[in-house]
Amino acid sequence: MSTAVEEAEKVAGSSDEVVAVKRPVDGETIRELPVADAAEVAATAARLRAAQGEWAELGFAGRREWLERLRDWMLAESERIADIMQAESGKVRADATLEVPYCADAINFYSANAAEFLADETPSAHFPALKVKRLRITRDPVGLVGVISPWNFPLILSLGDAIPALAAGNAVLIKPSELTPLCLMAVIEGWKQIGAPDVLDYVNGFGETGGALVDEADYVQFTGSDKTGRLVLKRAAETLTPVSLELGGKDPALVLRDANVERAANGVAFGGLMNSGQICMSIERVYVERPIYDEFLGKLTEKVEALRQGADGRTYTADVGAMTSPAQTDIVERHVTDAREKGARILTGGRRGDGPGDWYEPTVIADVDHSMDVMRDETFGPVISVMAVEDAEQAVELANDSRYGLSGSIFSGDVKAAERMARRLEMGSCNVNDTLINYNALELPMGGWKTSGIGTRHGRDGIRKFTRTRSILSPRGPELDSEILWYPITPAKRGFFAKVTRFFGGRGLGRFGIERRG
């Protein structure tokens, strides 16, 4: 769920002294915040790092107790948090109220599973001569995790990473987007209000602040554009700091001729326009088999035209909200203009709002092709582009014709065939007859192929990535005074070792009931 606004993310960037948080629905300034310079980032990182050791020593049970207290605080304050989020992001109420429940569920998931995910492992040695040894893998927290988060999901894409990092025993320092820092600030103030250990905080700023955080962290989790992700990776390479990057997508939907067209149109409308299309997993390009192309376009256009766009406060009376960033709206406008000029048909929408605020109409574009920016680059706005294909093979080929590979959807009446097709798609996640929902399946890894990123969220790896492994090998029983490979080196010892390794490495394994592999 990343953004494409490179101007809002650059690691080397702005020298502004304040962050001016604006209300997207009318452009008014909500609050001005001081920018943290490199010295302040370093001081905050040092303070959190000093507390991290005791936090790790609490053990998982102790850390879980604090995370569950934070969960309860967030749930109690969820309406106020949603108010703040709506103000700074322009979301409709339905979208703004999704983030606290996700964070609460993430805490529940790791509360139930992290002890197992972090536990020591004791693999069995595959080589018979090592059966006399005990093998153990342990995991320690990396130390200080730096999270650089985007504006489209201010809590899910910051706390969603902080929760497993904290559960693993790390301290966490977050630099939220300068466009939407306020709801995260409110939650971290809640962490302090409940009296939790001083292992979670934030710093505000622009690219220079993010760069300073990369310099201080022991692990960096970045969500944003692929261009900025490369800058983060380059900067982290200077200190050999490990990173996980979630870098956006150009997610396809394949609508096959045997699909339930009504469900497909509903799914694509939601998957493409939720949060004003400002989701890295938004359906941005749709490939429809020609026999149902016109029917699908008619249903999709009808559903999109019926959507209500506006600011709804707490009333749940709007479906699509404002755009959060004027810079992103510029990209959306440019993509639609390019498609129109190259012969695509705008079936509904296709216009920027006159203001006040930052709005773009929910838009359906037909008869697109891959010469158009709207089918090649991340649009990240309320635009759904639809292309006719001759058959499922062409749909797969075109879906894979992208530098992105985050996620996608297949709509088909044959679930088993769709599952087989999903294996051919070059992406990290695929929904069959659904959209976006895989992000809520916390058991499944969520990450991208190609330029959509490095590493994954969720599941076992979503917490283990915030740890360092240690291998311990020790004897199981009595020991000799020396080992065959130790000094002095003699022809007899080496000859005996060669016979043993040939025996166990070859057919001799079969005498012990050991299957040779590979």
Short mmCIF file of C-alpha atoms in Angstrom, two decimals:
data_model
loop_
_atom_site.label_atom_id
_atom_site.label_comp_id
_atom_site.label_asym_id
_atom_site.label_seq_id
_atom_site.Cartn_x
_atom_site.Cartn_y
_atom_site.Cartn_z
CA MET A 1 0.00 0.00 0.00
CA SER A 2 2.58 2.52 -0.99
CA THR A 3 2.48 5.93 -2.58
CA ALA A 4 3.90 7.15 -5.89
CA VAL A 5 4.61 10.70 -4.77
CA GLU A 6 8.35 10.89 -5.08
CA GLU A 7 8.33 14.58 -4.16
CA ALA A 8 6.96 13.66 -0.76
CA GLU A 9 9.49 10.93 -0.04
CA LYS A 10 12.93 11.89 -1.30
CA VAL A 11 15.72 10.87 1.03
CA ALA A 12 17.74 13.90 0.06
CA GLY A 13 15.29 16.72 -0.13
CA SER A 14 13.58 19.61 1.52
CA SER A 15 15.16 22.23 3.77
CA ASP A 16 11.79 23.49 5.05
CA GLU A 17 11.85 24.32 8.76
CA VAL A 18 8.24 23.31 9.46
CA VAL A 19 5.86 20.63 8.28
CA ALA A 20 2.56 22.27 7.33
CA VAL A 21 -0.18 19.63 7.55
CA LYS A 22 -3.09 20.59 5.27
CA ARG A 23 -6.67 19.39 5.05
CA PRO A 24 -7.11 17.87 1.56
CA VAL A 25 -10.84 18.57 1.37
CA ASP A 26 -10.30 22.36 1.42
CA GLY A 27 -6.53 22.99 1.42
CA GLU A 28 -6.54 24.71 4.81
CA THR A 29 -3.57 24.26 7.14
CA ILE A 30 -4.38 22.16 10.20
CA ARG A 31 -1.10 22.40 12.07
CA GLU A 32 2.56 23.27 11.64
CA LEU A 33 5.18 20.96 13.10
CA PRO A 34 8.93 21.45 13.62
CA VAL A 35 11.26 19.44 11.40
CA ALA A 36 13.69 17.09 13.13
CA ASP A 37 17.24 17.62 11.88
CA ALA A 38 19.95 14.95 11.87
CA ALA A 39 21.06 15.80 15.41
CA GLU A 40 17.54 15.41 16.78
CA VAL A 41 17.07 12.12 14.94
CA ALA A 42 20.35 10.86 16.40
CA ALA A 43 19.38 11.95 19.92
CA THR A 44 15.97 10.30 19.70
CA ALA A 45 17.50 7.12 18.29
CA ALA A 46 20.05 7.03 21.13
CA ARG A 47 17.33 7.45 23.75
CA LEU A 48 15.26 4.60 22.32
CA ARG A 49 18.30 2.40 21.90
CA ALA A 50 19.18 2.90 25.58
CA ALA A 51 15.78 1.51 26.58
CA GLN A 52 15.73 -1.34 24.07
CA GLY A 53 17.80 -3.77 26.14
CA GLU A 54 15.37 -3.77 29.06
CA TRP A 55 12.46 -4.05 26.62
CA ALA A 56 14.03 -7.17 25.08
CA GLU A 57 14.67 -8.61 28.54
CA LEU A 58 10.99 -8.38 29.41
CA GLY A 59 10.56 -11.45 27.26
CA PHE A 60 7.73 -11.84 24.82
CA ALA A 61 5.08 -12.25 27.51
CA GLY A 62 6.02 -8.90 29.02
CA ARG A 63 6.11 -7.15 25.67
CA ARG A 64 2.77 -8.66 24.70
CA GLU A 65 1.15 -7.12 27.77
CA TRP A 66 2.16 -3.60 26.66
CA LEU A 67 1.08 -4.17 23.08
CA GLU A 68 -2.30 -5.38 24.22
CA ARG A 69 -2.67 -2.30 26.41
CA LEU A 70 -1.94 -0.18 23.33
CA ARG A 71 -4.55 -2.16 21.39
CA ASP A 72 -7.16 -1.45 24.05
CA TRP A 73 -6.23 2.24 24.11
CA MET A 74 -6.54 2.50 20.32
CA LEU A 75 -9.91 0.78 20.28
CA ALA A 76 -11.17 3.12 22.99
CA GLU A 77 -9.90 6.15 21.05
CA SER A 78 -10.77 4.85 17.58
CA GLU A 79 -13.36 7.51 16.75
CA ARG A 80 -11.02 10.35 17.69
CA ILE A 81 -8.18 8.75 15.71
CA ALA A 82 -10.46 8.44 12.68
CA ASP A 83 -11.41 12.12 13.02
CA ILE A 84 -7.73 13.10 12.89
CA MET A 85 -7.08 10.79 9.96
CA GLN A 86 -9.98 12.18 7.97
CA ALA A 87 -8.80 15.72 8.55
CA GLU A 88 -5.23 15.13 7.37
CA SER A 89 -5.84 12.58 4.62
CA GLY A 90 -9.23 13.44 3.07
CA LYS A 91 -10.50 9.88 3.55
CA VAL A 92 -14.18 9.11 3.83
CA ARG A 93 -15.28 7.70 7.17
CA ALA A 94 -15.49 4.13 5.91
CA ASP A 95 -11.82 4.21 4.89
CA ALA A 96 -10.60 6.10 7.97
CA THR A 97 -12.16 3.60 10.36
CA LEU A 98 -10.33 0.60 8.87
CA GLU A 99 -6.88 1.33 10.24
CA VAL A 100 -7.30 0.93 14.00
CA PRO A 101 -9.05 -2.46 13.58
CA TYR A 102 -6.19 -3.65 11.36
CA CYS A 103 -3.61 -2.61 13.96
CA ALA A 104 -5.62 -4.27 16.73
CA ASP A 105 -5.82 -7.46 14.68
CA ALA A 106 -2.06 -7.34 14.02
CA ILE A 107 -1.45 -7.16 17.77
CA ASN A 108 -3.81 -10.10 18.29
CA PHE A 109 -2.11 -12.11 15.54
CA TYR A 110 1.39 -11.63 16.89
CA SER A 111 0.20 -12.05 20.49
CA ALA A 112 -1.03 -15.49 19.50
CA ASN A 113 1.88 -16.50 17.27
CA ALA A 114 5.06 -14.54 17.99
CA ALA A 115 6.25 -16.84 20.79
CA GLU A 116 6.30 -19.70 18.30
CA PHE A 117 7.79 -17.58 15.51
CA LEU A 118 10.63 -16.37 17.78
CA ALA A 119 11.30 -19.64 19.60
CA ASP A 120 14.62 -21.47 19.30
CA GLU A 121 14.77 -24.11 16.58
CA THR A 122 16.59 -27.43 16.92
CA PRO A 123 17.06 -28.93 13.46
CA SER A 124 18.42 -32.42 13.07
CA ALA A 125 21.80 -32.80 11.36
CA HIS A 126 21.46 -34.36 7.91
CA PHE A 127 25.02 -35.73 7.92
CA PRO A 128 25.30 -38.88 10.08
CA ALA A 129 28.71 -37.90 11.48
CA LEU A 130 27.09 -34.79 12.97
CA LYS A 131 24.32 -36.69 14.73
CA VAL A 132 26.45 -36.51 17.88
CA LYS A 133 26.01 -32.72 17.85
CA ARG A 134 23.10 -30.62 19.08
CA LEU A 135 22.08 -27.91 16.57
CA ARG A 136 20.21 -24.80 17.69
CA ILE A 137 19.05 -21.56 16.04
CA THR A 138 18.32 -18.56 18.25
CA ARG A 139 16.89 -15.15 17.36
CA ASP A 140 17.72 -11.78 18.88
CA PRO A 141 16.18 -8.38 18.10
CA VAL A 142 18.23 -6.25 15.71
CA GLY A 143 18.09 -3.23 18.06
CA LEU A 144 16.54 -0.08 16.60
CA VAL A 145 14.12 -0.41 13.69
CA GLY A 146 13.56 2.68 11.55
CA VAL A 147 10.21 2.89 9.76
CA ILE A 148 9.63 5.42 6.97
CA SER A 149 5.93 5.37 6.17
CA PRO A 150 3.73 6.91 3.45
CA TRP A 151 0.59 9.03 3.56
CA ASN A 152 -2.04 6.72 2.13
CA PHE A 153 -2.44 4.50 5.23
CA PRO A 154 -0.81 6.46 8.06
CA LEU A 155 -1.31 3.79 10.75
CA ILE A 156 -1.43 0.51 8.83
CA LEU A 157 1.89 1.26 7.09
CA SER A 158 3.66 2.53 10.20
CA LEU A 159 2.26 0.73 13.25
CA GLY A 160 1.65 -2.33 11.08
CA ASP A 161 5.43 -2.66 10.85
CA ALA A 162 6.17 -1.34 14.34
CA ILE A 163 3.98 -3.98 16.03
CA PRO A 164 5.99 -7.07 14.98
CA ALA A 165 9.25 -5.14 15.43
CA LEU A 166 8.28 -4.30 19.02
CA ALA A 167 7.01 -7.82 19.63
CA ALA A 168 10.44 -9.12 18.58
CA GLY A 169 12.11 -6.96 21.24
CA ASN A 170 13.22 -3.96 19.19
CA ALA A 171 12.84 -0.25 19.74
CA VAL A 172 11.11 1.54 16.85
CA LEU A 173 11.50 5.07 15.49
CA ILE A 174 9.04 6.15 12.80
CA LYS A 175 9.21 8.99 10.31
CA PRO A 176 5.67 9.41 9.02
CA SER A 177 4.86 11.20 5.80
CA GLU A 178 4.86 14.95 6.20
CA LEU A 179 1.37 14.93 4.68
CA THR A 180 -0.23 12.73 7.37
CA PRO A 181 1.73 12.64 10.65
CA LEU A 182 -1.01 13.59 13.09
CA CYS A 183 -2.88 10.33 13.70
CA LEU A 184 0.40 8.44 14.23
CA MET A 185 1.52 11.12 16.65
CA ALA A 186 -1.74 10.67 18.56
CA VAL A 187 -1.23 6.92 18.87
CA ILE A 188 2.37 7.28 20.05
CA GLU A 189 1.21 9.78 22.62
CA GLY A 190 -1.21 7.05 23.69
CA TRP A 191 1.73 4.65 24.06
CA LYS A 192 3.27 7.15 26.44
CA GLN A 193 -0.02 7.73 28.28
CA ILE A 194 -0.37 4.07 29.19
CA GLY A 195 3.12 4.22 30.71
CA ALA A 196 4.78 1.89 28.22
CA PRO A 197 8.59 1.66 28.05
CA ASP A 198 10.34 4.34 26.02
CA VAL A 199 10.91 2.22 22.91
CA LEU A 200 8.50 3.82 20.41
CA ASP A 201 8.61 7.36 19.04
CA TYR A 202 8.43 9.49 15.89
CA VAL A 203 10.36 12.23 14.12
CA ASN A 204 8.77 14.61 11.65
CA GLY A 205 10.36 16.03 8.55
CA PHE A 206 11.09 15.66 4.88
CA GLY A 207 13.71 13.69 2.97
CA GLU A 208 16.68 14.78 5.06
CA THR A 209 14.97 13.53 8.21
CA GLY A 210 14.30 10.17 6.56
CA GLY A 211 17.90 9.95 5.44
CA ALA A 212 19.11 10.63 8.97
CA LEU A 213 16.86 7.84 10.24
CA VAL A 214 18.37 5.42 7.72
CA ASP A 215 21.81 6.34 9.09
CA GLU A 216 20.80 5.64 12.70
CA ALA A 217 18.71 2.47 12.35
CA ASP A 218 19.82 -1.15 12.61
CA TYR A 219 17.03 -2.15 10.19
CA VAL A 220 14.97 0.00 7.83
CA GLN A 221 11.39 -0.63 6.74
CA PHE A 222 10.44 1.72 3.90
CA THR A 223 7.15 2.01 2.06
CA GLY A 224 6.99 4.32 -0.96
CA SER A 225 7.86 4.66 -4.62
CA ASP A 226 10.41 2.46 -6.36
CA LYS A 227 12.52 5.51 -7.23
CA THR A 228 12.78 6.59 -3.60
CA GLY A 229 13.25 2.98 -2.52
CA ARG A 230 16.43 2.87 -4.57
CA LEU A 231 17.69 5.96 -2.73
CA VAL A 232 16.92 4.36 0.62
CA LEU A 233 18.69 1.16 -0.46
CA LYS A 234 21.72 3.11 -1.64
CA ARG A 235 21.94 5.06 1.60
CA ALA A 236 21.48 1.95 3.73
CA ALA A 237 24.27 0.26 1.76
CA GLU A 238 26.73 2.80 3.15
CA THR A 239 26.29 1.26 6.61
CA LEU A 240 25.30 -2.25 5.42
CA THR A 241 21.95 -1.78 7.14
CA PRO A 242 19.37 -4.41 6.14
CA VAL A 243 16.17 -3.11 4.59
CA SER A 244 12.69 -4.20 3.61
CA LEU A 245 11.09 -2.18 0.81
CA GLU A 246 7.45 -2.12 -0.28
CA LEU A 247 7.50 -0.08 -3.45
CA GLY A 248 4.11 0.09 -5.04
CA GLY A 249 2.34 -1.66 -7.85
CA LYS A 250 0.34 -1.55 -11.04
CA ASP A 251 -2.01 -4.31 -10.07
CA PRO A 252 -4.02 -6.13 -12.75
CA ALA A 253 -7.39 -7.85 -12.67
CA LEU A 254 -8.09 -10.61 -15.18
CA VAL A 255 -11.80 -11.07 -15.92
CA LEU A 256 -12.33 -14.31 -17.82
CA ARG A 257 -15.28 -15.16 -20.03
CA ASP A 258 -16.74 -17.60 -17.47
CA ALA A 259 -16.62 -15.06 -14.63
CA ASN A 260 -19.60 -13.84 -12.65
CA VAL A 261 -19.66 -10.46 -14.38
CA GLU A 262 -21.72 -8.80 -11.66
CA ARG A 263 -19.26 -9.85 -8.95
CA ALA A 264 -16.28 -8.93 -11.12
CA ALA A 265 -17.63 -5.43 -11.74
CA ASN A 266 -18.36 -4.92 -8.05
CA GLY A 267 -14.93 -6.24 -7.08
CA VAL A 268 -13.05 -4.12 -9.60
CA ALA A 269 -14.97 -0.98 -8.63
CA PHE A 270 -14.09 -1.48 -4.97
CA GLY A 271 -10.55 -2.71 -5.62
CA GLY A 272 -9.79 0.20 -7.91
CA LEU A 273 -11.43 3.06 -6.03
CA MET A 274 -11.22 2.33 -2.32
CA ASN A 275 -9.28 5.11 -0.58
CA SER A 276 -9.61 7.09 -3.83
CA GLY A 277 -7.43 4.50 -5.55
CA GLN A 278 -4.51 5.49 -3.33
CA ILE A 279 -3.43 1.94 -2.50
CA CYS A 280 -0.42 0.16 -3.93
CA MET A 281 -2.68 -2.88 -4.36
CA SER A 282 -5.42 -0.93 -6.17
CA ILE A 283 -6.69 -2.54 -9.36
CA GLU A 284 -5.35 -0.12 -11.96
CA ARG A 285 -5.52 -2.21 -15.14
CA VAL A 286 -8.21 -4.69 -16.09
CA TYR A 287 -7.98 -7.31 -18.86
CA VAL A 288 -11.37 -8.64 -19.95
CA GLU A 289 -11.97 -11.43 -22.45
CA ARG A 290 -13.73 -9.99 -25.48
CA PRO A 291 -16.99 -12.01 -25.29
CA ILE A 292 -17.92 -10.25 -22.02
CA TYR A 293 -16.04 -6.97 -22.58
CA ASP A 294 -19.04 -4.76 -23.36
CA GLU A 295 -21.18 -6.29 -20.62
CA PHE A 296 -18.43 -5.80 -18.05
CA LEU A 297 -17.79 -2.20 -19.11
CA GLY A 298 -21.47 -1.38 -18.87
CA LYS A 299 -21.82 -2.80 -15.35
CA LEU A 300 -18.56 -1.25 -14.13
CA THR A 301 -19.44 2.18 -15.49
CA GLU A 302 -22.89 2.03 -13.93
CA LYS A 303 -21.45 1.17 -10.53
CA VAL A 304 -18.77 3.85 -10.64
CA GLU A 305 -21.24 6.53 -11.74
CA ALA A 306 -23.39 5.69 -8.71
CA LEU A 307 -20.59 6.34 -6.21
CA ARG A 308 -20.84 9.33 -3.90
CA GLN A 309 -17.73 11.49 -3.63
CA GLY A 310 -17.26 14.00 -0.86
CA ALA A 311 -16.34 14.72 2.75
CA ASP A 312 -18.69 12.92 5.15
CA GLY A 313 -17.39 13.48 8.66
CA ARG A 314 -18.77 10.70 10.86
CA THR A 315 -21.85 10.07 8.73
CA TYR A 316 -20.73 7.32 6.30
CA THR A 317 -22.52 9.12 3.48
CA ALA A 318 -19.66 9.16 0.93
CA ASP A 319 -17.89 6.33 -0.88
CA VAL A 320 -14.85 8.13 -2.34
CA GLY A 321 -12.91 10.91 -0.67
CA ALA A 322 -10.39 13.55 -1.66
CA MET A 323 -6.90 13.05 -2.98
CA THR A 324 -4.35 13.41 -0.19
CA SER A 325 -1.54 14.99 -2.21
CA PRO A 326 -1.85 17.62 -4.97
CA ALA A 327 1.36 16.24 -6.48
CA GLN A 328 -0.31 12.84 -6.84
CA THR A 329 -3.38 14.40 -8.44
CA ASP A 330 -1.06 15.94 -11.03
CA ILE A 331 0.11 12.41 -11.93
CA VAL A 332 -3.47 11.14 -12.20
CA GLU A 333 -4.46 14.06 -14.43
CA ARG A 334 -1.45 13.51 -16.67
CA HIS A 335 -2.18 9.79 -17.09
CA VAL A 336 -5.81 10.36 -18.03
CA THR A 337 -4.89 13.10 -20.50
CA ASP A 338 -2.28 10.85 -22.13
CA ALA A 339 -4.82 8.02 -22.49
CA ARG A 340 -7.45 10.33 -24.00
CA GLU A 341 -4.96 11.76 -26.49
CA LYS A 342 -3.92 8.25 -27.58
CA GLY A 343 -7.48 7.17 -28.35
CA ALA A 344 -8.90 5.73 -25.13
CA ARG A 345 -12.53 6.41 -24.21
CA ILE A 346 -13.39 8.07 -20.90
CA LEU A 347 -16.65 6.40 -19.91
CA THR A 348 -17.16 8.33 -16.69
CA GLY A 349 -15.19 10.85 -14.67
CA GLY A 350 -11.86 11.98 -16.05
CA ARG A 351 -11.82 15.46 -14.50
CA ARG A 352 -10.06 17.16 -11.64
CA GLY A 353 -12.28 18.97 -9.15
CA ASP A 354 -12.39 22.74 -9.21
CA GLY A 355 -11.79 23.03 -5.46
CA PRO A 356 -11.50 24.05 -2.78
CA GLY A 357 -9.42 21.06 -1.83
CA ASP A 358 -7.94 18.34 -3.95
CA TRP A 359 -10.40 16.10 -5.78
CA TYR A 360 -10.43 13.82 -8.81
CA GLU A 361 -13.57 12.15 -10.14
CA PRO A 362 -13.87 8.35 -10.04
CA THR A 363 -12.94 7.41 -13.60
CA VAL A 364 -13.35 4.46 -15.96
CA ILE A 365 -11.27 4.37 -19.15
CA ALA A 366 -11.97 1.88 -21.96
CA ASP A 367 -9.99 0.71 -24.98
CA VAL A 368 -6.59 1.32 -23.41
CA ASP A 369 -3.35 -0.33 -24.45
CA HIS A 370 0.21 -0.60 -23.19
CA SER A 371 1.42 2.44 -25.08
CA MET A 372 -0.41 4.58 -22.52
CA ASP A 373 1.07 5.81 -19.24
CA VAL A 374 -2.09 4.74 -17.43
CA MET A 375 -1.21 1.11 -18.21
CA ARG A 376 2.52 1.36 -17.60
CA ASP A 377 3.13 3.60 -14.58
CA GLU A 378 1.54 3.70 -11.15
CA THR A 379 -1.43 6.08 -11.33
CA PHE A 380 -2.38 5.89 -7.64
CA GLY A 381 -5.71 7.58 -7.97
CA PRO A 382 -9.41 6.85 -8.65
CA VAL A 383 -8.86 5.56 -12.20
CA ILE A 384 -9.71 2.10 -13.59
CA SER A 385 -8.42 1.28 -17.08
CA VAL A 386 -9.98 -1.59 -19.03
CA MET A 387 -8.58 -3.44 -22.04
CA ALA A 388 -10.13 -6.21 -24.16
CA VAL A 389 -8.12 -9.41 -24.68
CA GLU A 390 -8.73 -12.32 -27.02
CA ASP A 391 -8.21 -15.07 -24.46
CA ALA A 392 -6.82 -15.95 -21.04
CA GLU A 393 -3.32 -16.48 -22.46
CA GLN A 394 -3.16 -12.90 -23.68
CA ALA A 395 -4.49 -11.71 -20.33
CA VAL A 396 -1.65 -13.45 -18.49
CA GLU A 397 0.93 -12.15 -20.96
CA LEU A 398 -0.24 -8.55 -20.57
CA ALA A 399 -0.62 -8.81 -16.80
CA ASN A 400 3.05 -9.85 -16.61
CA ASP A 401 4.11 -7.07 -18.98
CA SER A 402 4.94 -4.65 -16.15
CA ARG A 403 7.93 -3.62 -14.12
CA TYR A 404 5.73 -4.06 -11.03
CA GLY A 405 4.66 -7.32 -9.41
CA LEU A 406 2.83 -6.69 -6.15
CA SER A 407 -0.60 -8.32 -6.35
CA GLY A 408 -3.64 -8.84 -8.55
CA SER A 409 -6.95 -10.60 -9.01
CA ILE A 410 -8.49 -13.22 -11.27
CA PHE A 411 -12.27 -13.47 -11.75
CA SER A 412 -13.38 -16.81 -13.12
CA GLY A 413 -16.15 -19.38 -12.75
CA ASP A 414 -13.52 -22.11 -12.48
CA VAL A 415 -11.66 -21.57 -9.20
CA LYS A 416 -9.18 -24.41 -9.76
CA ALA A 417 -8.26 -23.08 -13.21
CA ALA A 418 -7.87 -19.61 -11.75
CA GLU A 419 -5.56 -20.96 -9.04
CA ARG A 420 -3.41 -22.58 -11.73
CA MET A 421 -3.36 -19.31 -13.63
CA ALA A 422 -2.36 -17.43 -10.47
CA ARG A 423 0.84 -19.50 -10.37
CA ARG A 424 1.82 -18.01 -13.74
CA LEU A 425 1.41 -14.39 -12.67
CA GLU A 426 4.60 -12.55 -11.77
CA MET A 427 3.45 -11.08 -8.46
CA GLY A 428 3.67 -11.66 -4.74
CA SER A 429 -0.07 -12.14 -4.07
CA CYS A 430 -3.14 -13.03 -6.07
CA ASN A 431 -6.83 -13.06 -5.14
CA VAL A 432 -9.29 -15.35 -6.89
CA ASN A 433 -12.74 -13.77 -7.27
CA ASP A 434 -11.82 -11.11 -4.73
CA THR A 435 -9.60 -8.08 -4.33
CA LEU A 436 -7.44 -6.42 -1.63
CA ILE A 437 -8.56 -8.94 0.98
CA ASN A 438 -5.23 -10.79 1.03
CA TYR A 439 -3.76 -7.92 3.07
CA ASN A 440 -5.99 -8.95 5.96
CA ALA A 441 -4.83 -12.56 5.86
CA LEU A 442 -1.98 -11.98 8.30
CA GLU A 443 -0.88 -15.61 7.99
CA LEU A 444 0.17 -14.97 4.38
CA PRO A 445 3.34 -13.08 3.41
CA MET A 446 2.69 -9.81 1.62
CA GLY A 447 5.43 -8.52 -0.62
CA GLY A 448 6.29 -7.77 -4.20
CA TRP A 449 8.30 -9.10 -7.10
CA LYS A 450 10.29 -7.02 -9.59
CA THR A 451 10.36 -3.32 -8.65
CA SER A 452 7.51 -3.74 -6.18
CA GLY A 453 9.95 -4.37 -3.39
CA ILE A 454 12.27 -6.50 -1.30
CA GLY A 455 11.07 -8.59 1.63
CA THR A 456 7.60 -9.26 2.98
CA ARG A 457 5.17 -8.23 5.68
CA HIS A 458 2.95 -10.50 7.78
CA GLY A 459 3.26 -14.11 8.81
CA ARG A 460 6.34 -15.74 10.24
CA ASP A 461 8.78 -13.74 8.13
CA GLY A 462 7.01 -10.48 9.02
CA ILE A 463 8.45 -10.67 12.54
CA ARG A 464 11.56 -12.76 11.94
CA LYS A 465 12.97 -10.13 9.58
CA PHE A 466 13.37 -7.87 12.63
CA THR A 467 15.72 -10.41 14.27
CA ARG A 468 19.25 -11.68 13.86
CA THR A 469 19.90 -15.42 13.87
CA ARG A 470 22.59 -17.18 15.84
CA SER A 471 23.64 -20.79 15.25
CA ILE A 472 24.87 -22.86 18.19
CA LEU A 473 26.44 -26.30 17.81
CA SER A 474 27.30 -28.31 20.94
CA PRO A 475 28.06 -31.95 21.87
CA ARG A 476 25.33 -34.38 22.83
CA GLY A 477 27.54 -36.64 24.93
CA PRO A 478 31.13 -37.59 25.86
CA GLU A 479 33.92 -36.16 23.71
CA LEU A 480 37.30 -37.39 22.53
CA ASP A 481 40.49 -35.51 23.26
CA SER A 482 40.80 -34.65 19.57
CA GLU A 483 38.84 -34.74 16.30
CA ILE A 484 39.82 -36.39 13.05
CA LEU A 485 40.16 -33.08 11.22
CA TRP A 486 42.28 -31.46 13.94
CA TYR A 487 46.07 -31.24 13.86
CA PRO A 488 48.34 -33.05 13.29
CA ILE A 489 47.43 -33.80 9.69
CA THR A 490 48.43 -37.35 8.67
CA PRO A 491 47.83 -39.49 5.59
CA ALA A 492 46.07 -42.11 7.70
CA LYS A 493 43.61 -39.64 9.21
CA ARG A 494 42.92 -38.06 5.84
CA GLY A 495 42.47 -41.46 4.20
CA PHE A 496 40.02 -42.57 6.85
CA PHE A 497 38.10 -39.28 6.52
CA ALA A 498 37.91 -39.70 2.74
CA LYS A 499 36.49 -43.22 3.08
CA VAL A 500 33.88 -42.08 5.60
CA THR A 501 32.73 -39.14 3.50
CA ARG A 502 32.54 -41.29 0.33
CA PHE A 503 30.53 -43.88 2.22
CA PHE A 504 28.03 -41.48 3.73
CA GLY A 505 27.92 -39.33 0.63
CA GLY A 506 27.16 -42.23 -1.69
CA ARG A 507 25.30 -45.51 -1.70
CA GLY A 508 26.22 -46.29 1.86
CA LEU A 509 23.49 -43.96 3.07
CA GLY A 510 20.90 -46.42 1.92
CA ARG A 511 22.10 -49.00 4.45
CA PHE A 512 21.01 -46.62 7.18
CA GLY A 513 17.61 -45.98 5.65
CA ILE A 514 18.65 -42.46 4.68
CA GLU A 515 17.28 -41.16 1.43
CA ARG A 516 19.66 -39.31 -0.85
CA ARG A 517 18.27 -35.99 -2.09
CA GLY A 518 19.24 -33.51 -4.78
#
